[in-house]
């Protein structure tokens, strides 16, 4: 047992907390202890308050980050009491973070054209991916969907980073009118074909993306969400069903990023 | 205060301190070694094992509640064979009590698992789960009927060569009847309590949150109920008791021990604070000091006199 016993505790201090609009915010924190290296697509478990209610930690994908873990950012949507508490934290506030956990987005060997399909806060891991995994031969395209133009977070930042950004809005206020999956199908119909599709967002969206990818014979990796109590494989609460087997695997440890063919989204 | 003063004797089982982690919240023991050296604990209890692997319930399996959580995992586990071939060898070198939790579908299965677990030298004690509220067989069917409890405990007593601890259900009218039956059949100890049956409804979907409809409530929300049941069992039987239910601090440990527990198990709080086992074991001496007690065993049942 040579493991570093304290490697996964990351008490952090908030250095910025900026509203992004429509109940979304960008929280940036720095570990006050020795940072732990982070990979794109990994997540952490945040204890939103040092109280017994809310009881469980909240899982959050690491968005933008410094590779050595000395700075980690989150793109968060306020949906309930835990995220509300996080939304009002001011710079200087302490947050109790454990992690990072899970498998991240790994670019398959030889893949050059990487498409990312994101809905809502699903853009979070792709900030970290495109800003930290940069190679001359990598060609990134982000297809991002939202209800309206005001929720297309970070489109400009992605473009500045050299990512080809295609947008879709349900109200037609920016890009393709409709769901991001329509934009994905339209791109594929043009004869474009990526080497891999990464997707993160609401389950119905990811299910549709996975189907489109499967039909087109493209490898698809999806970052799943699930209710989590621990985040590190101890409670067996976060499971997803394996495809074609009466067997469940943990989202927190086996995932959250899965080859879409292996699980039922 | 020296570590020696934290030692307790749970029947024949010697625990270096009374802080043990509870079944279903601690994996098979090594999940937490990335957080701390589990040998700092008095012991740990492994996830409930059955003869054959079990897939568990459909998700959603968990749901947060006020100061607690509901779970309906459905006893997902790797099965006895894999536990013996994969998990036991990995536990080599762990210097703490390893308590193996198990369940069966029938009395015969319970007896068989208890026999096979008895052959494993690293196993310190067995904990029979007759109280899981989330599966029809294996759990509550045995734990909510005194005669069924007597029968299954008696069968395991015959096949077990290790200390045999029975985990009781709180979902009964009078827990002391069950405690008495276990003692009469030769159980070496009791674990009190398993989770309380509860549920939650998603008002948007107009449906229960958990796919199993009901689940087991755990966490600080259940502590007063657990404490009361430990108190009642202590009054009823002579065998040692593990106090379980919502423990989140060294003060909670002391409370359970004063109610009559010889040692305690920490469950859901391991998820919230993965370091909690070590943290509580480390801070227990200073709290003992504060209440003016030199040896931890001096407080067992102290609230009864
Ligand atoms: C691996 C992972 C990564 C995540 N990354 C992000 C992220 O980058 N940004 C972000 O904003 N959110 C993310 N989430 C979702 C986030 O964890 C939940 O939105 C959050 O826990 C809700 O907490 P709350 O107290 O505000 O809501 P609660 O008061 O607990 O619940 C309010 C509502 O949110 C829903 N909800 C609660 N927990 C979850 C959950 N785990 N998944 C989906 N819905 C939930 C409930 O059904 C309820 O309707 C992630 C979840 C996982 C599992
Ligand atoms: C997710 C989860 C899984 C559990 N699995 C088991 C199990 O397999 N066997 C068992 O005897 N008890 C199981 N329990 C019950 C706990 O061991 C403990 O009795 C209960 O949670 C009360 O303690 P707590 O309030 O500290 O969590 C489980 C509890 C939780 C929360
Ligand atoms: S969240 Fe506990 S096992 Fe995945």
XYZ file of C-alpha atoms and ligand atoms in Angstrom:
658
model
C 0.000 0.000 0.000
C 2.271 2.726 -1.257
C -0.520 5.078 -2.281
C -0.274 8.698 -1.310
C -3.004 8.815 1.279
C -3.776 12.509 1.091
C -3.535 12.877 -2.676
C -7.252 13.307 -3.176
C -8.051 16.060 -0.701
C -7.966 19.457 -2.292
C -9.101 22.174 0.066
C -9.511 25.169 -2.202
C -9.999 28.878 -2.009
C -12.293 30.646 -4.469
C -10.415 33.169 -6.598
C -13.257 34.189 -8.935
C -16.983 33.612 -9.303
C -18.524 35.287 -12.338
C -22.147 35.075 -13.464
C -22.473 33.940 -17.080
C -26.161 34.746 -17.382
C -29.358 32.701 -17.159
C -28.416 31.153 -13.810
C -25.021 29.932 -14.961
C -21.695 30.902 -13.406
C -17.967 30.327 -13.716
C -16.322 29.388 -10.423
C -12.526 29.333 -10.239
C -10.625 27.911 -7.289
C -7.038 27.299 -6.235
C -5.986 24.461 -3.950
C -4.487 25.679 -0.695
C -2.644 22.382 -0.355
C -0.406 20.651 -2.875
C -2.444 20.446 -6.096
C -3.276 17.154 -7.780
C -2.861 16.788 -11.556
C -6.130 16.937 -13.488
C -7.089 15.528 -16.913
C -9.821 16.950 -19.188
C -13.215 15.363 -18.492
C -12.462 14.398 -14.912
C -14.706 15.646 -12.130
C -14.448 16.516 -8.453
C -16.851 16.234 -5.523
C -17.570 19.555 -3.828
C -18.909 19.862 -0.292
C -20.942 22.996 -0.739
C -21.114 23.818 2.973
C -19.621 22.382 6.130
C -23.057 21.310 7.338
C -25.122 18.131 7.340
C -27.729 19.615 5.007
C -27.156 19.637 2.041
C -25.715 16.262 2.964
C -23.911 14.844 -0.060
C -21.117 16.393 -2.088
C -22.009 17.681 -5.551
C -20.196 16.275 -8.598
C -18.802 18.925 -10.971
C -16.771 18.508 -14.138
C -13.508 20.322 -14.203
C -13.791 22.969 -16.935
C -10.725 25.134 -17.543
C -7.700 24.233 -15.421
C -3.949 24.420 -15.062
C -2.574 20.931 -15.869
C -0.807 20.611 -12.507
C -4.121 21.310 -10.787
C -2.993 24.651 -9.330
C -6.152 26.300 -10.719
C -9.489 24.647 -11.480
C -12.549 26.236 -13.009
C -16.158 25.058 -13.180
C -19.074 26.041 -15.382
C -22.139 25.548 -13.216
C -25.870 25.898 -13.661
C -27.945 26.773 -10.626
C -30.603 24.054 -10.295
C -31.121 23.606 -6.556
C -29.867 24.361 -3.075
C -26.298 23.112 -3.525
C -25.594 25.001 -6.721
C -27.302 28.069 -5.236
C -24.829 28.071 -2.340
C -21.938 27.742 -4.800
C -23.294 30.606 -6.907
C -22.975 33.119 -4.067
C -19.448 32.217 -2.929
C -17.126 35.217 -2.990
C -13.414 35.260 -3.708
C -11.578 34.166 -0.581
C -14.227 31.627 0.433
C -12.949 28.136 1.264
C -14.390 25.120 -0.519
C -13.849 21.509 0.431
C -13.079 19.561 -2.739
C -12.065 15.926 -3.176
C -10.845 14.487 -6.432
C -10.201 14.536 -9.275
C -12.042 11.345 -10.093
C -12.972 9.285 -13.128
C -11.713 8.757 -16.611
C -11.396 11.869 -18.753
C -11.735 12.438 -22.475
C -8.788 10.679 -24.105
C -8.111 11.245 -27.782
C -7.840 7.799 -29.433
C -4.484 6.936 -31.005
C -4.171 8.385 -34.479
C -7.330 10.499 -34.239
C -6.850 14.006 -35.639
C -10.322 15.350 -36.342
C -12.110 15.665 -33.006
C -15.729 16.805 -32.861
C -17.292 17.777 -29.573
C -21.055 17.975 -29.159
C -22.164 19.919 -26.086
C -25.438 21.033 -24.569
C -25.711 23.575 -21.736
C -22.986 23.196 -19.100
C -21.747 20.240 -21.163
C -19.215 22.638 -22.704
C -17.313 22.592 -19.396
C -14.942 19.659 -20.044
C -14.280 20.831 -23.608
C -12.755 24.083 -22.361
C -10.219 22.017 -20.456
C -9.695 19.633 -23.356
C -9.061 22.199 -26.077
C -6.967 24.481 -23.885
C -4.744 21.749 -22.489
C -4.423 19.148 -25.217
C -2.976 21.124 -28.111
C -1.106 19.508 -30.970
C -0.453 20.823 -34.467
C -2.184 17.794 -35.990
C -5.356 18.105 -33.888
C -8.352 19.700 -35.537
C -11.143 20.567 -33.075
C -14.750 21.308 -33.958
C -17.288 22.162 -31.261
C -20.992 21.852 -31.954
C -22.774 23.638 -29.156
C -26.490 23.812 -28.530
C -28.573 25.987 -26.234
C -32.082 27.327 -25.909
C -30.999 30.764 -26.993
C -27.907 32.774 -28.048
C -27.380 34.098 -24.497
C -26.638 30.555 -23.302
C -23.909 29.783 -25.817
C -21.208 30.181 -23.207
C -17.602 30.626 -24.263
C -18.242 30.444 -28.022
C -15.849 33.376 -28.535
C -13.221 31.876 -26.225
C -13.308 28.582 -28.138
C -12.944 30.461 -31.428
C -10.007 32.445 -30.029
C -8.414 29.127 -29.126
C -8.621 28.031 -32.758
C -11.624 25.747 -32.344
C -14.112 25.629 -35.210
C -17.439 26.447 -33.511
C -20.857 25.552 -34.924
C -23.873 26.703 -32.925
C -27.503 25.657 -32.729
C -30.250 27.403 -30.776
C -33.802 26.244 -30.204
C -35.159 29.753 -30.819
C -32.955 30.350 -33.850
C -31.233 33.382 -32.289
C -27.800 32.040 -33.290
C -26.585 29.433 -35.790
C -28.750 26.512 -36.840
C -32.346 26.702 -35.571
C -33.157 23.572 -33.615
C -31.238 21.013 -31.612
C -27.488 20.583 -31.806
C -28.092 17.069 -33.127
C -29.614 18.611 -36.278
C -26.406 20.596 -36.721
C -24.414 17.384 -36.249
C -26.448 15.514 -38.868
C -26.150 18.471 -41.263
C -22.337 18.486 -40.946
C -22.148 14.738 -41.542
C -24.409 15.068 -44.590
C -21.940 17.567 -46.044
C -19.531 14.644 -46.209
C -17.415 15.679 -43.236
C -16.316 12.816 -41.007
C -14.421 13.159 -37.743
C -12.215 10.434 -36.274
C -14.042 10.658 -32.963
C -17.052 12.415 -31.451
C -17.028 13.476 -27.804
C -20.309 14.461 -26.206
C -21.405 15.973 -22.909
C -24.799 17.368 -21.976
C -28.339 16.250 -21.177
C -28.913 12.480 -21.547
C -31.505 12.727 -24.369
C -29.030 14.798 -26.391
C -26.166 12.369 -25.780
C -28.408 9.412 -26.646
C -29.244 11.057 -29.994
C -25.586 11.940 -30.652
C -24.523 8.363 -29.900
C -27.125 7.015 -32.339
C -26.045 9.358 -35.106
C -22.391 8.420 -34.528
C -23.169 4.710 -34.510
C -25.103 4.962 -37.778
C -22.204 6.864 -39.334
C -19.656 4.381 -37.989
C -17.857 6.986 -35.884
C -16.405 6.262 -32.460
C -18.346 8.208 -29.814
C -17.326 8.911 -26.235
C -20.015 10.278 -23.904
C -19.598 11.850 -20.470
C -22.513 10.588 -18.378
C -24.226 12.156 -15.403
C -25.773 10.259 -12.559
C -26.755 10.763 -8.939
C -23.625 10.260 -6.908
C -23.130 9.808 -3.195
C -19.377 9.252 -3.038
C -17.757 9.819 -6.456
C -15.055 7.198 -5.967
C -16.641 3.761 -6.284
C -17.735 3.042 -2.714
C -21.535 3.422 -2.725
C -22.538 1.781 -6.048
C -25.254 4.410 -6.319
C -24.233 6.006 -9.618
C -24.419 3.008 -11.910
C -25.380 2.775 -15.562
C -26.399 -0.416 -17.367
C -23.952 -2.111 -19.685
C -25.272 -2.661 -23.185
C -26.455 -6.207 -23.786
C -25.748 -7.467 -20.274
C -27.607 -7.583 -16.977
C -24.717 -5.764 -15.387
C -24.149 -2.293 -13.982
C -20.957 -0.262 -13.912
C -20.186 2.832 -11.853
C -20.289 6.160 -13.659
C -17.849 7.694 -11.175
C -15.072 5.162 -11.549
C -15.567 3.260 -14.803
C -16.670 6.582 -16.346
C -17.873 9.283 -16.446
C -16.559 9.083 -20.035
C -17.621 5.871 -21.778
C -17.464 4.528 -25.295
C -21.139 4.993 -26.159
C -21.386 1.442 -27.534
C -20.627 -0.052 -24.133
C -23.436 1.419 -22.060
C -27.116 2.370 -22.201
C -27.226 6.158 -22.015
C -3.345 9.541 26.031
C -1.767 6.339 24.674
C -3.401 4.302 21.937
C -3.832 1.447 24.374
C -6.603 3.359 26.056
C -8.693 3.198 22.899
C -8.640 -0.591 22.704
C -11.948 -2.398 23.152
C -12.863 -6.078 23.332
C -15.874 -6.938 21.245
C -16.381 -10.435 22.640
C -13.358 -12.370 21.428
C -12.540 -9.709 18.885
C -9.866 -7.245 19.940
C -10.248 -3.853 18.245
C -7.423 -1.309 18.501
C -10.063 1.392 18.705
C -13.880 1.387 18.529
C -14.036 3.092 15.116
C -15.133 0.649 12.401
C -16.617 1.479 8.996
C -19.984 0.053 7.946
C -20.957 -2.423 5.245
C -21.899 -0.995 1.864
C -20.111 2.270 2.494
C -16.516 1.040 2.434
C -16.265 -1.248 -0.615
C -14.122 -4.313 0.043
C -11.693 -2.342 2.181
C -9.125 -0.851 -0.140
C -11.288 1.759 -1.889
C -10.338 4.177 0.877
C -6.610 3.473 0.970
C -6.196 6.317 -1.498
C -7.423 8.607 1.273
C -5.721 7.164 4.362
C -4.140 4.062 5.794
C -7.148 1.918 6.745
C -5.036 0.219 9.418
C -5.696 3.299 11.569
C -9.279 2.033 11.973
C -10.447 -0.434 14.582
C -11.753 -2.422 11.635
C -13.940 -2.292 8.575
C -16.955 -4.230 7.347
C -17.019 -5.240 3.684
C -19.930 -4.846 1.234
C -22.586 -7.569 1.686
C -21.594 -10.779 -0.106
C -23.752 -13.513 -1.569
C -22.795 -16.930 -2.997
C -23.330 -15.753 -6.575
C -22.597 -12.238 -7.884
C -25.601 -9.911 -7.775
C -26.341 -7.155 -10.328
C -28.327 -4.944 -7.956
C -31.302 -2.675 -8.640
C -31.994 -0.457 -11.630
C -30.959 3.211 -11.174
C -31.808 5.703 -9.733
C -30.495 4.011 -6.618
C -29.819 6.950 -4.326
C -31.420 10.193 -3.306
C -30.396 12.879 -0.851
C -32.685 13.720 2.077
C -32.418 16.227 4.929
C -29.188 15.304 6.763
C -29.194 11.885 5.178
C -29.835 9.789 2.114
C -31.988 6.994 0.758
C -30.387 4.056 -1.007
C -31.716 1.048 -2.860
C -28.518 -0.474 -4.202
C -30.037 -3.956 -4.083
C -26.958 -5.652 -2.630
C -24.895 -5.508 -5.828
C -21.754 -7.531 -5.105
C -19.032 -9.556 -6.815
C -19.977 -12.865 -5.186
C -18.070 -15.070 -2.765
C -15.663 -16.701 -5.259
C -14.323 -13.438 -6.655
C -14.090 -12.002 -3.154
C -11.896 -14.923 -2.111
C -9.746 -14.950 -5.255
C -9.368 -11.180 -5.825
C -10.157 -9.134 -2.753
C -8.747 -11.242 0.077
C -5.193 -11.408 -1.385
C -5.220 -7.600 -1.819
C -5.960 -7.198 1.899
C -2.631 -8.779 2.846
C -0.749 -6.517 5.225
C -3.848 -4.667 6.430
C -3.451 -4.459 10.193
C -7.020 -4.088 11.387
C -10.102 -6.235 11.958
C -11.669 -7.392 8.694
C -15.349 -8.128 9.200
C -17.160 -9.715 6.278
C -20.840 -8.926 5.800
C -22.940 -11.564 4.012
C -26.487 -12.614 3.153
C -28.273 -15.500 1.458
C -31.548 -16.294 -0.226
C -32.215 -19.304 1.980
C -31.141 -20.599 5.387
C -28.932 -23.142 3.589
C -27.191 -20.407 1.609
C -26.530 -18.382 4.745
C -25.027 -21.471 6.387
C -22.874 -22.267 3.360
C -21.405 -18.764 3.060
C -20.712 -18.650 6.756
C -18.877 -22.002 6.493
C -16.775 -20.889 3.555
C -15.894 -17.489 5.035
C -14.801 -19.284 8.218
C -11.978 -20.938 6.255
C -10.311 -17.610 5.402
C -7.572 -16.785 7.925
C -7.598 -13.007 7.268
C -11.284 -12.724 8.165
C -11.673 -11.554 11.773
C -15.444 -11.902 12.130
C -18.656 -12.413 10.179
C -21.588 -10.022 10.085
C -24.877 -11.571 8.930
C -27.147 -9.123 7.191
C -30.735 -10.158 7.891
C -32.016 -6.635 7.522
C -31.515 -5.201 4.060
C -34.778 -3.398 3.247
C -34.115 -3.324 -0.499
C -34.313 -6.935 -1.594
C -37.111 -9.408 -1.067
C -34.989 -12.429 -0.361
C -31.875 -12.445 1.764
C -32.662 -9.494 3.870
C -35.763 -8.401 5.565
C -37.609 -11.715 5.166
C -35.291 -13.101 7.851
C -34.978 -9.949 9.898
C -38.614 -9.123 10.484
C -39.804 -12.453 11.844
C -38.360 -13.646 15.146
C -38.677 -17.340 14.295
C -36.974 -16.885 10.930
C -34.212 -14.937 12.672
C -33.683 -17.723 15.208
C -33.529 -20.330 12.482
C -31.008 -18.564 10.282
C -28.776 -17.503 13.190
C -28.806 -21.027 14.574
C -27.806 -22.443 11.172
C -24.898 -20.006 10.799
C -23.808 -20.579 14.384
C -23.300 -24.253 13.494
C -21.169 -23.517 10.424
C -19.278 -20.416 11.555
C -15.912 -20.800 13.243
C -15.504 -17.034 13.532
C -17.188 -14.541 15.825
C -20.725 -14.209 14.448
C -22.376 -10.797 14.550
C -26.010 -10.297 13.483
C -27.081 -7.014 11.911
C -30.591 -6.102 13.027
C -33.334 -4.266 11.221
C -34.930 -1.194 12.809
C -38.059 -1.840 10.733
C -39.732 -3.951 13.425
C -42.090 -3.217 16.290
C -39.776 -4.392 19.065
C -36.094 -4.798 18.275
C -35.354 -6.371 21.664
C -37.214 -9.572 20.707
C -34.745 -10.002 17.849
C -31.754 -9.154 20.003
C -32.840 -11.750 22.544
C -33.388 -14.409 19.849
C -29.894 -13.824 18.420
C -28.273 -14.112 21.831
C -30.228 -17.290 22.578
C -29.009 -18.883 19.327
C -25.399 -18.149 20.180
C -24.616 -14.952 18.279
C -21.416 -13.292 19.524
C -22.571 -9.740 18.893
C -25.140 -7.423 17.313
C -24.945 -4.591 14.819
C -27.661 -2.026 15.498
C -29.028 -0.657 13.136
C -29.423 -1.157 9.411
C -31.313 1.495 7.405
C -34.930 2.594 7.984
C -37.376 2.112 5.109
C -38.327 5.400 3.483
C -39.131 7.000 0.144
C -39.069 10.225 -1.857
C -41.271 11.460 -4.704
C -40.212 13.549 -7.697
C -43.043 16.077 -7.924
C -42.265 16.982 -11.545
C -42.386 13.399 -12.740
C -45.118 12.469 -10.219
C -43.209 9.288 -9.486
C -41.058 7.864 -6.706
C -37.440 8.993 -7.114
C -35.958 5.528 -6.598
C -36.603 2.831 -9.186
C -37.147 0.440 -6.272
C -39.823 2.887 -4.939
C -38.593 2.562 -1.346
C -35.058 2.737 -0.030
C -33.093 2.636 3.195
C -32.687 5.904 5.075
C -29.255 6.520 6.616
C -27.139 9.385 7.856
C -27.363 11.841 10.775
C -31.154 12.003 10.332
C -31.502 8.494 11.839
C -29.104 8.900 14.760
C -31.675 9.415 17.530
C -33.587 6.297 16.430
C -30.400 4.233 16.267
C -29.269 5.449 19.653
C -32.594 4.521 21.224
C -32.382 1.000 19.758
C -28.807 0.503 20.996
C -30.018 1.616 24.420
C -32.865 -0.930 24.357
C -30.650 -3.799 23.132
C -28.021 -3.066 25.790
C -30.715 -3.398 28.435
C -31.841 -6.705 26.943
C -28.713 -8.726 26.068
C -25.185 -9.312 27.380
C -23.440 -9.741 24.002
C -21.537 -6.716 22.638
C -23.180 -4.246 20.264
C -21.913 -2.221 17.316
C -23.755 1.114 17.380
C -24.588 2.279 13.840
C -26.591 5.189 12.500
C -25.625 8.682 11.479
C -22.277 8.898 13.243
C -20.429 12.021 12.086
C -18.157 13.034 14.985
C -16.157 11.644 17.924
C -18.898 12.963 20.218
C -21.397 10.755 18.380
C -19.142 7.741 19.018
C -19.117 8.509 22.718
C -22.890 8.955 22.767
C -23.412 5.514 21.196
C -20.953 3.928 23.610
C -22.647 5.535 26.603
C -25.936 4.107 25.278
C -24.325 0.663 25.418
C -22.316 0.112 22.235
C -18.916 -1.554 22.650
C -17.810 -0.146 19.296
C -19.396 1.747 16.429
C -19.641 1.692 12.656
C -19.583 4.754 10.441
C -21.661 4.510 7.261
C -22.897 7.282 4.979
C -20.522 9.901 6.371
C -17.682 8.060 4.596
C -19.162 9.395 1.348
C -19.387 12.971 2.592
C -15.958 12.995 4.211
C -13.837 10.110 2.924
C -11.271 10.806 5.670
C -13.787 10.579 8.488
C -12.746 7.167 9.842
C -9.202 8.292 10.477
C -10.302 11.742 11.612
C -12.603 10.326 14.283
C -10.090 7.704 15.438
C -7.449 10.440 15.735
C -9.608 12.889 17.674
C -11.304 10.431 20.018
C -8.552 10.672 22.704
C -8.938 14.429 23.047
C -12.709 14.145 23.465
C -12.234 11.401 26.076
C -9.832 13.704 27.888
C -12.389 16.474 27.796
C -15.049 14.329 29.467
C -12.527 13.156 32.032
C -12.295 9.489 31.073
C -8.961 7.709 30.805
C -9.971 4.490 29.072
C -12.579 4.246 26.340
C -14.094 1.024 27.674
C -15.015 2.949 30.826
C -17.850 4.685 29.027
C -19.646 1.623 27.625
C -23.208 1.764 28.913
C -22.297 4.714 31.161
C -25.615 6.448 30.530
C -27.524 3.547 32.082
C -26.265 3.892 35.644
C -19.816 13.642 -13.295
C -20.747 14.827 -13.184
C -20.326 16.073 -13.634
C -21.159 17.179 -13.520
N -20.710 18.373 -13.991
C -21.478 19.467 -13.889
C -21.019 20.738 -14.364
O -19.899 20.873 -14.868
N -21.838 21.793 -14.225
C -23.086 21.702 -13.665
O -23.766 22.710 -13.550
N -23.555 20.507 -13.230
C -22.788 19.390 -13.318
N -23.266 18.180 -12.853
C -24.627 18.119 -12.272
C -24.572 18.632 -10.842
O -23.854 17.731 -10.043
C -25.990 18.810 -10.271
O -26.677 19.755 -11.018
C -25.934 19.249 -8.818
O -25.485 18.197 -8.011
C -27.277 19.712 -8.325
O -27.150 20.100 -6.970
P -28.224 21.052 -6.291
O -28.069 20.918 -4.827
O -28.123 22.412 -6.840
O -29.573 20.448 -6.781
P -30.602 19.597 -5.913
O -31.327 20.528 -4.986
O -29.933 18.427 -5.350
O -31.555 19.136 -7.078
C -32.189 20.107 -7.919
C -32.496 19.477 -9.251
O -31.291 19.045 -9.896
C -31.370 17.681 -10.293
N -30.080 17.025 -9.995
C -29.515 16.877 -8.777
N -28.364 16.209 -8.845
C -28.173 15.911 -10.149
C -27.162 15.199 -10.861
N -26.101 14.650 -10.257
N -27.300 15.088 -12.180
C -28.349 15.623 -12.802
N -29.337 16.286 -12.185
C -29.262 16.430 -10.887
C -32.447 17.080 -9.435
O -33.157 16.069 -10.132
C -33.364 18.238 -9.133
O -34.360 18.356 -10.097
C -22.458 17.045 -12.960
C -22.882 15.810 -12.517
C -22.058 14.696 -12.628
C -22.524 13.376 -12.144
C -25.213 2.932 0.001
C -25.375 2.028 1.189
C -25.192 0.648 1.037
C -25.340 -0.218 2.127
N -25.134 -1.561 1.950
C -25.224 -2.408 3.024
C -24.938 -3.806 2.888
O -24.558 -4.302 1.812
N -25.073 -4.596 3.983
C -25.450 -4.101 5.200
O -25.537 -4.853 6.160
N -25.709 -2.780 5.369
C -25.598 -1.920 4.304
N -25.851 -0.556 4.484
C -26.261 -0.056 5.805
C -25.079 0.571 6.563
O -24.074 -0.392 6.818
C -25.533 1.196 7.879
O -26.124 0.198 8.679
C -26.551 2.318 7.681
O -26.219 3.084 6.558
C -26.689 3.226 8.888
O -25.481 3.899 9.171
P -25.179 5.431 8.707
O -26.344 6.241 9.141
O -23.893 5.793 9.385
O -25.055 5.393 7.227
C -25.698 0.315 3.394
C -25.879 1.702 3.542
C -25.709 2.559 2.465
C -25.909 4.037 2.675
S -20.885 7.692 -6.742
Fe -20.519 6.174 -5.276
S -19.968 4.493 -6.519
Fe -20.169 6.095 -7.932
